[in-house]
Coordinates of C-alpha atoms and ligand atoms in Angstrom, one line a residue:
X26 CA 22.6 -70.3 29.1
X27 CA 24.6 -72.7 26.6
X28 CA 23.6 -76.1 25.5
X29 CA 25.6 -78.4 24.6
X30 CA 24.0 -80.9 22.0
X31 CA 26.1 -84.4 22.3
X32 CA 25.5 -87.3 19.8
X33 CA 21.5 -86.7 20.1
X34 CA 19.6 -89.3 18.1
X35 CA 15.7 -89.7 17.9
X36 CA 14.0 -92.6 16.1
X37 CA 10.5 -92.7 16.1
X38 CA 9.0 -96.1 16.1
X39 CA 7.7 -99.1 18.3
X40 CA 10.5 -100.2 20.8
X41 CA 12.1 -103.4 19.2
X42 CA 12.3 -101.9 15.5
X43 CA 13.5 -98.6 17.8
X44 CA 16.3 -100.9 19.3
X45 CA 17.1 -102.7 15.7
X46 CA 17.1 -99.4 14.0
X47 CA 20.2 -98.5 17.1
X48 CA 22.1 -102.0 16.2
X49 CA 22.1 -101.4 12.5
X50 CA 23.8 -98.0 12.7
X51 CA 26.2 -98.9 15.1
X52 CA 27.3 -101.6 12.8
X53 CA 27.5 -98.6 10.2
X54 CA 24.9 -99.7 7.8
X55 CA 23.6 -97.1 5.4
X56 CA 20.7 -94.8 6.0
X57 CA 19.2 -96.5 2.9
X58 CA 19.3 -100.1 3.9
X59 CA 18.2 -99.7 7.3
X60 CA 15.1 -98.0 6.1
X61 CA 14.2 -100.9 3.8
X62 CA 14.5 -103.5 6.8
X63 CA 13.3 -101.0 9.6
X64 CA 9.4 -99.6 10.4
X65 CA 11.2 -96.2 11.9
X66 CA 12.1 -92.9 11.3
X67 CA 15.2 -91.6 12.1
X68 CA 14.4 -87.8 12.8
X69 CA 17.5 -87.3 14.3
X70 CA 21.2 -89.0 13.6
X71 CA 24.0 -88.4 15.7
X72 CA 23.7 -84.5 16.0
X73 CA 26.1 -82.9 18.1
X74 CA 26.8 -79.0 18.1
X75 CA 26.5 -76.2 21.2
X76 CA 24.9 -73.1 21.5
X77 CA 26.3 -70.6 23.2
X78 CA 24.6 -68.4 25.9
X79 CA 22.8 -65.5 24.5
X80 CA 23.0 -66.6 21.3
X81 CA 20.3 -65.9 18.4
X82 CA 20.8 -69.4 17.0
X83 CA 18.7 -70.4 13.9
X84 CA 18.3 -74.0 12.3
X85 CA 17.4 -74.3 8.8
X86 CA 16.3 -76.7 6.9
X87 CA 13.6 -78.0 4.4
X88 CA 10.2 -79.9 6.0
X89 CA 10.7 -83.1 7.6
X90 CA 14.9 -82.4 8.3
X91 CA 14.5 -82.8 12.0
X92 CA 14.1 -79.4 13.0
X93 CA 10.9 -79.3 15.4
X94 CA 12.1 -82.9 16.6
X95 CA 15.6 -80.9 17.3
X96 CA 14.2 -77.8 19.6
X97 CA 11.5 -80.7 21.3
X98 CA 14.1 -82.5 22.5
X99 CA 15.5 -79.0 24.3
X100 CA 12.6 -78.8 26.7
X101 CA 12.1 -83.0 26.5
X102 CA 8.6 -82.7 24.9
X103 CA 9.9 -85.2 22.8
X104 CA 12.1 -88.1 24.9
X105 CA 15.6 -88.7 23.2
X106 CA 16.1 -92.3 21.9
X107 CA 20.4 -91.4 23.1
X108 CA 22.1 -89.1 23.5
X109 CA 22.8 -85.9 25.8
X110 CA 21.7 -81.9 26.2
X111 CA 24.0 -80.4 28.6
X112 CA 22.5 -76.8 29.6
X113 CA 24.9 -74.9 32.2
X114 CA 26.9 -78.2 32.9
X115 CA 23.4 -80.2 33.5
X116 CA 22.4 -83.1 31.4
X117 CA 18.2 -82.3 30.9
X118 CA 18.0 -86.0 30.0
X119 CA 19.0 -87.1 33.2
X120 CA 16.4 -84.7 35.5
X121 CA 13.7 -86.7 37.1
X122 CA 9.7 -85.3 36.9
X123 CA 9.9 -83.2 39.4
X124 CA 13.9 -81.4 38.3
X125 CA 12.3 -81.4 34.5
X126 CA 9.3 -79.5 36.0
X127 CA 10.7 -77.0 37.5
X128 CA 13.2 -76.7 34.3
X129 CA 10.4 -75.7 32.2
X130 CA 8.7 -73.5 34.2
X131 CA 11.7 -71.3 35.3
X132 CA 14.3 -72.2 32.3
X133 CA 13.0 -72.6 28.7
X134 CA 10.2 -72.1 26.6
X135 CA 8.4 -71.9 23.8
X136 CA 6.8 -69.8 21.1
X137 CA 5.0 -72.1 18.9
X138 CA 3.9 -71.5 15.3
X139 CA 0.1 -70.9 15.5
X140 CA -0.2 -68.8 18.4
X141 CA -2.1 -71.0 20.8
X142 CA -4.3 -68.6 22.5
X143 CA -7.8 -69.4 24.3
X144 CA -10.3 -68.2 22.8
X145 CA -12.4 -67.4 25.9
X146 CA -9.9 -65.8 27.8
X147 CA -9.0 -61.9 27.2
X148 CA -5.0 -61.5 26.1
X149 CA -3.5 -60.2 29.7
X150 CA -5.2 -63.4 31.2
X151 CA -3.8 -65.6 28.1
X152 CA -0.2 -63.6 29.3
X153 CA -0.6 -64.7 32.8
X154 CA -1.9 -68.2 32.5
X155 CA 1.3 -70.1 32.9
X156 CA 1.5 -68.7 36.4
X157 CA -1.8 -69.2 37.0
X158 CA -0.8 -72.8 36.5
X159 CA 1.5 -72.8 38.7
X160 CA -0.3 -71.0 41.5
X161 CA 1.4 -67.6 41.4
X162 CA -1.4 -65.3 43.6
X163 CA -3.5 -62.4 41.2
X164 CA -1.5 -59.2 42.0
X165 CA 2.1 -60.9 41.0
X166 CA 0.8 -62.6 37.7
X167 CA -1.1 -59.7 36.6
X168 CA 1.7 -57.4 36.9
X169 CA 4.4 -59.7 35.8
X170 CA 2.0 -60.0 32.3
X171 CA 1.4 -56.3 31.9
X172 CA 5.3 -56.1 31.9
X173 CA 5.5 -58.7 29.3
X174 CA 3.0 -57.2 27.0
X175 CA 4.5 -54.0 27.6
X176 CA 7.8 -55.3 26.5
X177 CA 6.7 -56.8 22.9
X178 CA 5.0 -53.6 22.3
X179 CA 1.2 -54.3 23.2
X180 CA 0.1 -52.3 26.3
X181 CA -2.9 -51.4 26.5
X182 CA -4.1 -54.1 24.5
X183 CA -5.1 -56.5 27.9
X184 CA -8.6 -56.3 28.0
X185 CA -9.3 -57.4 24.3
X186 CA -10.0 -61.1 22.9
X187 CA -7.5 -63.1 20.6
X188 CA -10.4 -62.6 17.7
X189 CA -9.8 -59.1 17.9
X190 CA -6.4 -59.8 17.4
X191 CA -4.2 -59.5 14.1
X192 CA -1.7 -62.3 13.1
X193 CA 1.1 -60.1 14.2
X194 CA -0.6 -59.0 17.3
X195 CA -1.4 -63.0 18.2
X196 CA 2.2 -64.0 17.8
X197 CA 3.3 -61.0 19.9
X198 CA 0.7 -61.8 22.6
X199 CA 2.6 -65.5 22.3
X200 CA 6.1 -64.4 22.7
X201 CA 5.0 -62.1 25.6
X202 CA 3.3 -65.7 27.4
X203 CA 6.6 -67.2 26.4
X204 CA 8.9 -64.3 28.2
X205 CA 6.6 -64.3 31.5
X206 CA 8.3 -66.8 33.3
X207 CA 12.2 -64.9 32.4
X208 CA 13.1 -67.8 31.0
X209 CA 16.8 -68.3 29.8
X210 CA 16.5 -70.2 27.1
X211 CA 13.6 -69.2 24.5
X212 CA 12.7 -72.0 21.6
X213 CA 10.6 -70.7 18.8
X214 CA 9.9 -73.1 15.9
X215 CA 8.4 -71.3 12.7
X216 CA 7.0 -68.2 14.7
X217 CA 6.5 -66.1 11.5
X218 CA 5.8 -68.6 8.5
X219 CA 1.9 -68.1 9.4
X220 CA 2.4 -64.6 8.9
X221 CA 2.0 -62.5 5.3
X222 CA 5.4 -61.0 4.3
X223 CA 5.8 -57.4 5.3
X224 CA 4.1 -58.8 9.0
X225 CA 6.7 -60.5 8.9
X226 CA 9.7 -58.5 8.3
X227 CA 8.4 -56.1 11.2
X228 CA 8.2 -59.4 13.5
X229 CA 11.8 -60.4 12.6
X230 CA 13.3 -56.7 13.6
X231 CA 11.2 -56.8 16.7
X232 CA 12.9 -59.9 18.2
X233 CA 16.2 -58.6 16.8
X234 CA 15.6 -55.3 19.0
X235 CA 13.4 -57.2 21.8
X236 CA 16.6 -59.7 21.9
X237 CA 19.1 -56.6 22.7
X238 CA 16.7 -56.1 25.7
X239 CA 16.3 -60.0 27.1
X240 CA 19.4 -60.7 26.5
X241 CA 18.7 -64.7 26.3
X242 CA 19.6 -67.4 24.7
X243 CA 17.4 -67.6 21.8
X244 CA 16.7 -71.2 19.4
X245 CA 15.0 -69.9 16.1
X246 CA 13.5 -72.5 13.8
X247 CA 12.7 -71.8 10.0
X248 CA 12.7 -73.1 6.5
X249 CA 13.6 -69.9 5.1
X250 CA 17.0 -68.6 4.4
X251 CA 16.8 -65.4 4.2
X252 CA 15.3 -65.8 7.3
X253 CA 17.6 -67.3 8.8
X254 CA 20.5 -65.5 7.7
X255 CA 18.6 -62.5 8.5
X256 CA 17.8 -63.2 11.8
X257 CA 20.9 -65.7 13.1
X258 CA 24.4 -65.2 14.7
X259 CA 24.9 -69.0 13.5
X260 CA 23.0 -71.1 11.7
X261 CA 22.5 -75.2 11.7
X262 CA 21.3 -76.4 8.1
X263 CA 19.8 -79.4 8.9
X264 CA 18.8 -82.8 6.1
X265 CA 17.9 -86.2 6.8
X266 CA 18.7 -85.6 10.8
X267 CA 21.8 -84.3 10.0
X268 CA 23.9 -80.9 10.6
X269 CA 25.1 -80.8 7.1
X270 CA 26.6 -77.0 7.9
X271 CA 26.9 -74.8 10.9
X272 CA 28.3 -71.1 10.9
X273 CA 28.0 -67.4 10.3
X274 CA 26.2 -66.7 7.6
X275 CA 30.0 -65.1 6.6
X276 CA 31.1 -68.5 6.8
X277 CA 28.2 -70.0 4.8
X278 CA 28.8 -67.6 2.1
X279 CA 32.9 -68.0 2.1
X280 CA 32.9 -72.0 2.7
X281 CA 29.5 -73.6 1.7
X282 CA 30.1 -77.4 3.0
X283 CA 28.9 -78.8 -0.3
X284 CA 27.0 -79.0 -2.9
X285 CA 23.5 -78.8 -1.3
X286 CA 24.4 -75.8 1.0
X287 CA 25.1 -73.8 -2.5
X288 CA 22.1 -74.9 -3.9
X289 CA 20.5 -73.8 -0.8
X290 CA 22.2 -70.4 -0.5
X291 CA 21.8 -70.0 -4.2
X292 CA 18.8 -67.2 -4.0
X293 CA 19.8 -65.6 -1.2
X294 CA 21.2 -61.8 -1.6
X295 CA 24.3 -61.1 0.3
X296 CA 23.9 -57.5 0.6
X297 CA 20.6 -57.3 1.6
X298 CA 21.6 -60.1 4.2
X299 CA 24.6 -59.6 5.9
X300 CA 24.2 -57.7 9.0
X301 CA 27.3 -55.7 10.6
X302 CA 26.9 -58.3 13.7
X303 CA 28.0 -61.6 11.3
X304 CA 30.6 -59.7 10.4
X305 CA 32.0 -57.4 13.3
X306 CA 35.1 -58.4 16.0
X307 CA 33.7 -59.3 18.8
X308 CA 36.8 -59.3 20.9
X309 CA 37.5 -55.6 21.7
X310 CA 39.6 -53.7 24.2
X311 CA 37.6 -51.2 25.9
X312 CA 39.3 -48.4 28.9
X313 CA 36.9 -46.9 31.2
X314 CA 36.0 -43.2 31.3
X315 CA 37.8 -42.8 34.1
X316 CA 41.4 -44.3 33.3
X317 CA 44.1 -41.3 33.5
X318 CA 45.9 -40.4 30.0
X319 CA 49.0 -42.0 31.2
X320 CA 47.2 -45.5 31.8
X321 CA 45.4 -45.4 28.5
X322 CA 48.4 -44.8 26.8
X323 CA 50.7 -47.6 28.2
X324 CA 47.5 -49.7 27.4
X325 CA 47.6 -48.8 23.9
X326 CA 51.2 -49.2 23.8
X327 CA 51.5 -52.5 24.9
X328 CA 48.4 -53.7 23.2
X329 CA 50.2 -52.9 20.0
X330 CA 46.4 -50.4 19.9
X331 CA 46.0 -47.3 17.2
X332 CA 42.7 -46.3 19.2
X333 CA 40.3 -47.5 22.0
X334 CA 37.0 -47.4 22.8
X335 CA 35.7 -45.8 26.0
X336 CA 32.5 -47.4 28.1
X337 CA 30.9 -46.8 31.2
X338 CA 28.7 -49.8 32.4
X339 CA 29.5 -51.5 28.9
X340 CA 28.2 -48.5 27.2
X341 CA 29.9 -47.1 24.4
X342 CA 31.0 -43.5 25.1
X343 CA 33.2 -42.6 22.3
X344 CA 36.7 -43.5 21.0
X345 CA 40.7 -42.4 22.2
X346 CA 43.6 -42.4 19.5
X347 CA 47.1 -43.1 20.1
X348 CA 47.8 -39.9 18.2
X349 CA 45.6 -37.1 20.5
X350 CA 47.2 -39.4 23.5
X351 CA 50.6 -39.1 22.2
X352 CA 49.9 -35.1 21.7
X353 CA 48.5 -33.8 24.7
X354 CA 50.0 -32.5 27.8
X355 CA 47.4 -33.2 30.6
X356 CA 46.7 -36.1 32.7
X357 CA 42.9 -36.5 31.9
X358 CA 41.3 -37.8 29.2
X359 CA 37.6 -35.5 29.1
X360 CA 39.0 -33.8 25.8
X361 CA 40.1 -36.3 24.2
X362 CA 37.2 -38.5 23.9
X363 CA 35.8 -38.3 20.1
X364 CA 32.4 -39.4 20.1
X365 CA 32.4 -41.2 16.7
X366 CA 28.5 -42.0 15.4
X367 CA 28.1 -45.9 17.0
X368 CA 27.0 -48.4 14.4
X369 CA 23.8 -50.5 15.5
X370 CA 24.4 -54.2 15.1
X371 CA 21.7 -55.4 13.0
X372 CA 22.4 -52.8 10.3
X373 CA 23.0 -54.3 7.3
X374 CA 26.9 -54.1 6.2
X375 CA 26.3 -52.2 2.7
X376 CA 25.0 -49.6 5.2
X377 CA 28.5 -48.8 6.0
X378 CA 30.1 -48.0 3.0
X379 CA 29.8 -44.0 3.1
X380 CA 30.6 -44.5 6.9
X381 CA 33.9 -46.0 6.8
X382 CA 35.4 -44.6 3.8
X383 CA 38.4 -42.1 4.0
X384 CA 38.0 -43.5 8.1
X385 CA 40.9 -45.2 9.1
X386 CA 39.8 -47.0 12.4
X387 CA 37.0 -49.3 13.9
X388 CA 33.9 -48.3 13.8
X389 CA 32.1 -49.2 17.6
X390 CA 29.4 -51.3 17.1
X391 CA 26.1 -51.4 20.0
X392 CA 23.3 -53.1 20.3
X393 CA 19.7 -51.2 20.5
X394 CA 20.7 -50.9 24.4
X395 CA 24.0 -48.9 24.0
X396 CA 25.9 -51.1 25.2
X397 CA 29.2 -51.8 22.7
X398 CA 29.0 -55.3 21.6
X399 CA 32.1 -55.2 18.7
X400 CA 34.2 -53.2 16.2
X401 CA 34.1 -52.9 12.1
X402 CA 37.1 -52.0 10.2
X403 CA 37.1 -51.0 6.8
X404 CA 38.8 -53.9 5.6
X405 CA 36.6 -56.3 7.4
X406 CA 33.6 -54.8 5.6
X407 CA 35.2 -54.9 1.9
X408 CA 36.3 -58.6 2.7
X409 CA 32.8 -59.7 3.6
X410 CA 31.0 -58.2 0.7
X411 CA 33.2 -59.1 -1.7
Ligands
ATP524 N1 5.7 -88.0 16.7 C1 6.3 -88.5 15.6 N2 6.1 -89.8 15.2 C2 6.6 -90.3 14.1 N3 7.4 -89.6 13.2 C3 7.6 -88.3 13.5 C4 7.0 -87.7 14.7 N4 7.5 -86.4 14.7 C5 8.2 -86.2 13.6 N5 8.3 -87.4 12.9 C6 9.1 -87.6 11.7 O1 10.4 -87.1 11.9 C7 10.9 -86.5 10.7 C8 11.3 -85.1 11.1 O2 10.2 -84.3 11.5 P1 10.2 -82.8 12.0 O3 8.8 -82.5 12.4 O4 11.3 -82.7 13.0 O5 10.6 -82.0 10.7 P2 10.7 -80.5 10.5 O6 12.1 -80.2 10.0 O7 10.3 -79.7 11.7 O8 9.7 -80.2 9.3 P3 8.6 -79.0 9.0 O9 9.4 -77.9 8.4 O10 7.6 -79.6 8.1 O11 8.0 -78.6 10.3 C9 9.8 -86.5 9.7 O12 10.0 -87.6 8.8 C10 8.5 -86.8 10.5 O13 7.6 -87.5 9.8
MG525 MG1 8.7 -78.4 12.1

């Protein structure tokens, strides 16, 4: 699902100063001034930016930027002072009780940082207790949460407590309480920061993978950057309540806004950042298996095309050339399909360098599914390291 973030403000105080804050920006005082004559805090200022369905979206940003008050305001555990969040065409701020009920149980939700879990209950009936809640009947819950642990890699692990639990294993059993409703929209603020370091890298290329397979919309909060560049397809750098940047990490490298996003980018490696999916062309021509050589040669043509990929159900299948078109004599395409190696989208782009030199075409790039999700070229690679 996309949401579309429109001119969202959040001032925390007591109503009037709340309403006097409001008057003083719209006459365009400074930030400055209107905290020496206000008793609020302006968490968030004007923010508007959209997210596109099944986007890994991260926001960045140091402690106290707005970034928790920014993904509460996505499932309306915080209220808005103005403002709008339109998801699939709906304004969420609009929904009365019982619309903005049924939005969180079926729509959005959360991951939060430390875990959450009862204590007293074992981890398939922690999975489950969301649709407990809501009345779901035994049989249904229990199986939907033995699919949910089974997806974030814990099967098996049901019957034991949270104590028995490591941190890893706690914030799995959290993302799998998080996915058993199917939500579209998942918000996780700081899932990994109470987790030690190499923890943590396995969590972060377990949601890039478990992302390839729930294909959702996904809201990632953290004050890291490698993190975030690690992890995002775009990221927000949030200060003071502002977007002060928003863009590939590609872009954040090539055109830092200002002066504070290279300060903040400063320590970050490129190389051992800069995945092939930041990087890759998304928007790819593709000819099904079944096309006759004919066919896939006029498309070539008139696409202006040296070579194609091939996919069956969006999977990649391997790769045509104008040239093996041009030269053969038959009508099918069976022999002419060259299954080039596929390049997996969160690889990192130094990975390719022994792959795509001496090759003079796009490498097809999938996701942990198969499914082809973009191209690399040579030159695309050389321009983004460089
Ligand atoms: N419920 C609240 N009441 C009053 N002020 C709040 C409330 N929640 C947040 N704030 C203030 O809003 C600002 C932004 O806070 P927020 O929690 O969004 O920051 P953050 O970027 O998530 O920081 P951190 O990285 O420390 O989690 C801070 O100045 C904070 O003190
Ligand atoms: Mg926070």
């Amino acid at each position: 699902m996309s949401i579309e973030i429109k001119n969202l403000s959040m001032i925390f105080g007591s109503k009037p100063e709340v309403e006097k804050t409001l008057n003083l920006i719209d006459q365009g005082l400074s930030l400055e001034d209107i905290k020496q004559e206000t008793k609020t805090t302006i968490a968030l200022n004007d923010v508007s930016f959209e997210i596109e369905d099944t986007e890994l979206f991260v926001i960045v940003g140091l402690s106290g930027s707005g970034k928790s008050t920014l993904i509460r305001c996505l499932n309306r555990l915080n209220e808005p002072t103005r403002g709008e969040i339109v998801v699939n065409g709906e304004d969420i701020i609009k929904y009365d009780k019982k619309t903005l009920r049924d939005y969180r149980r079926n729509k959005i939700s959360m991951v939060f940082q430390h875990f959450g879990l009862l204590s007293h209950r074992s981890i398939v009936r922690n999975v489950e207790y969301g649709l407990e809640v809501q009345g779901v009947d035994k049989k249904t819950r229990r199986e939907k949460a033995l699919q949910a642990l089974e997806v974030v890699g814990l099967s098996n692990q049901g019957d034991k407590y949270p104590h028995e639990m490591s941190g890893g294993m706690k914030q799995r059993v959290g993302i799998a309480r998080a996915l058993i409703s199917e939500p579209e929209i998942l918000l996780m603020d700081e899932p990994y920061s109470a987790l030690d370091p190499l923890i943590r890298r396995d969590m972060q290329n377990e949601l890039l993978s478990l992302e390839d397979y729930i294909n959702r919309t996904i809201v990632f909060i953290t004050h890291d950057m490698n993190e975030a560049f690690k992890m995002g397809d775009r990221i927000a750098l949030m200060k003071d309540g502002k977007i002060v940047q928003i863009g590939t990490p590609q872009e954040f490298f090539q055109n830092p806004a200002n002066d504070y996003v290279k300060d903040f980018i400063s320590d970050v490696d490129k190389t051992q950042i800069i995945k092939v999916r930041s990087v890759m062309n998304k928007k790819i021509h593709t000819l099904s298996k079944d096309i006759s050589r004919s066919d896939a040669f006029s498309y070539l043509d008139s696409n202006n095309l040296d070579h194609i990929f091939i996919t069956e159900d969006k999977k990649y299948v391997g790769m045509l050339t104008r040239e093996d078109l041009a030269k053969s004599r038959s009508n099918e395409i069976d022999n002419l399909i060259v299954k080039v190696d596929a390049v997996y989208r969160n690889d990192y782009l130094k990975s390719l360098w022994t792959k795509l030199e001496g090759y003079d075409y796009s490498l097809p790039v999938v996701d942990s599914k198969g499914l082809l999700r973009g191209q690399i070229s040579k030159d695309e690679m050389i321009k983004a390291l460089a």
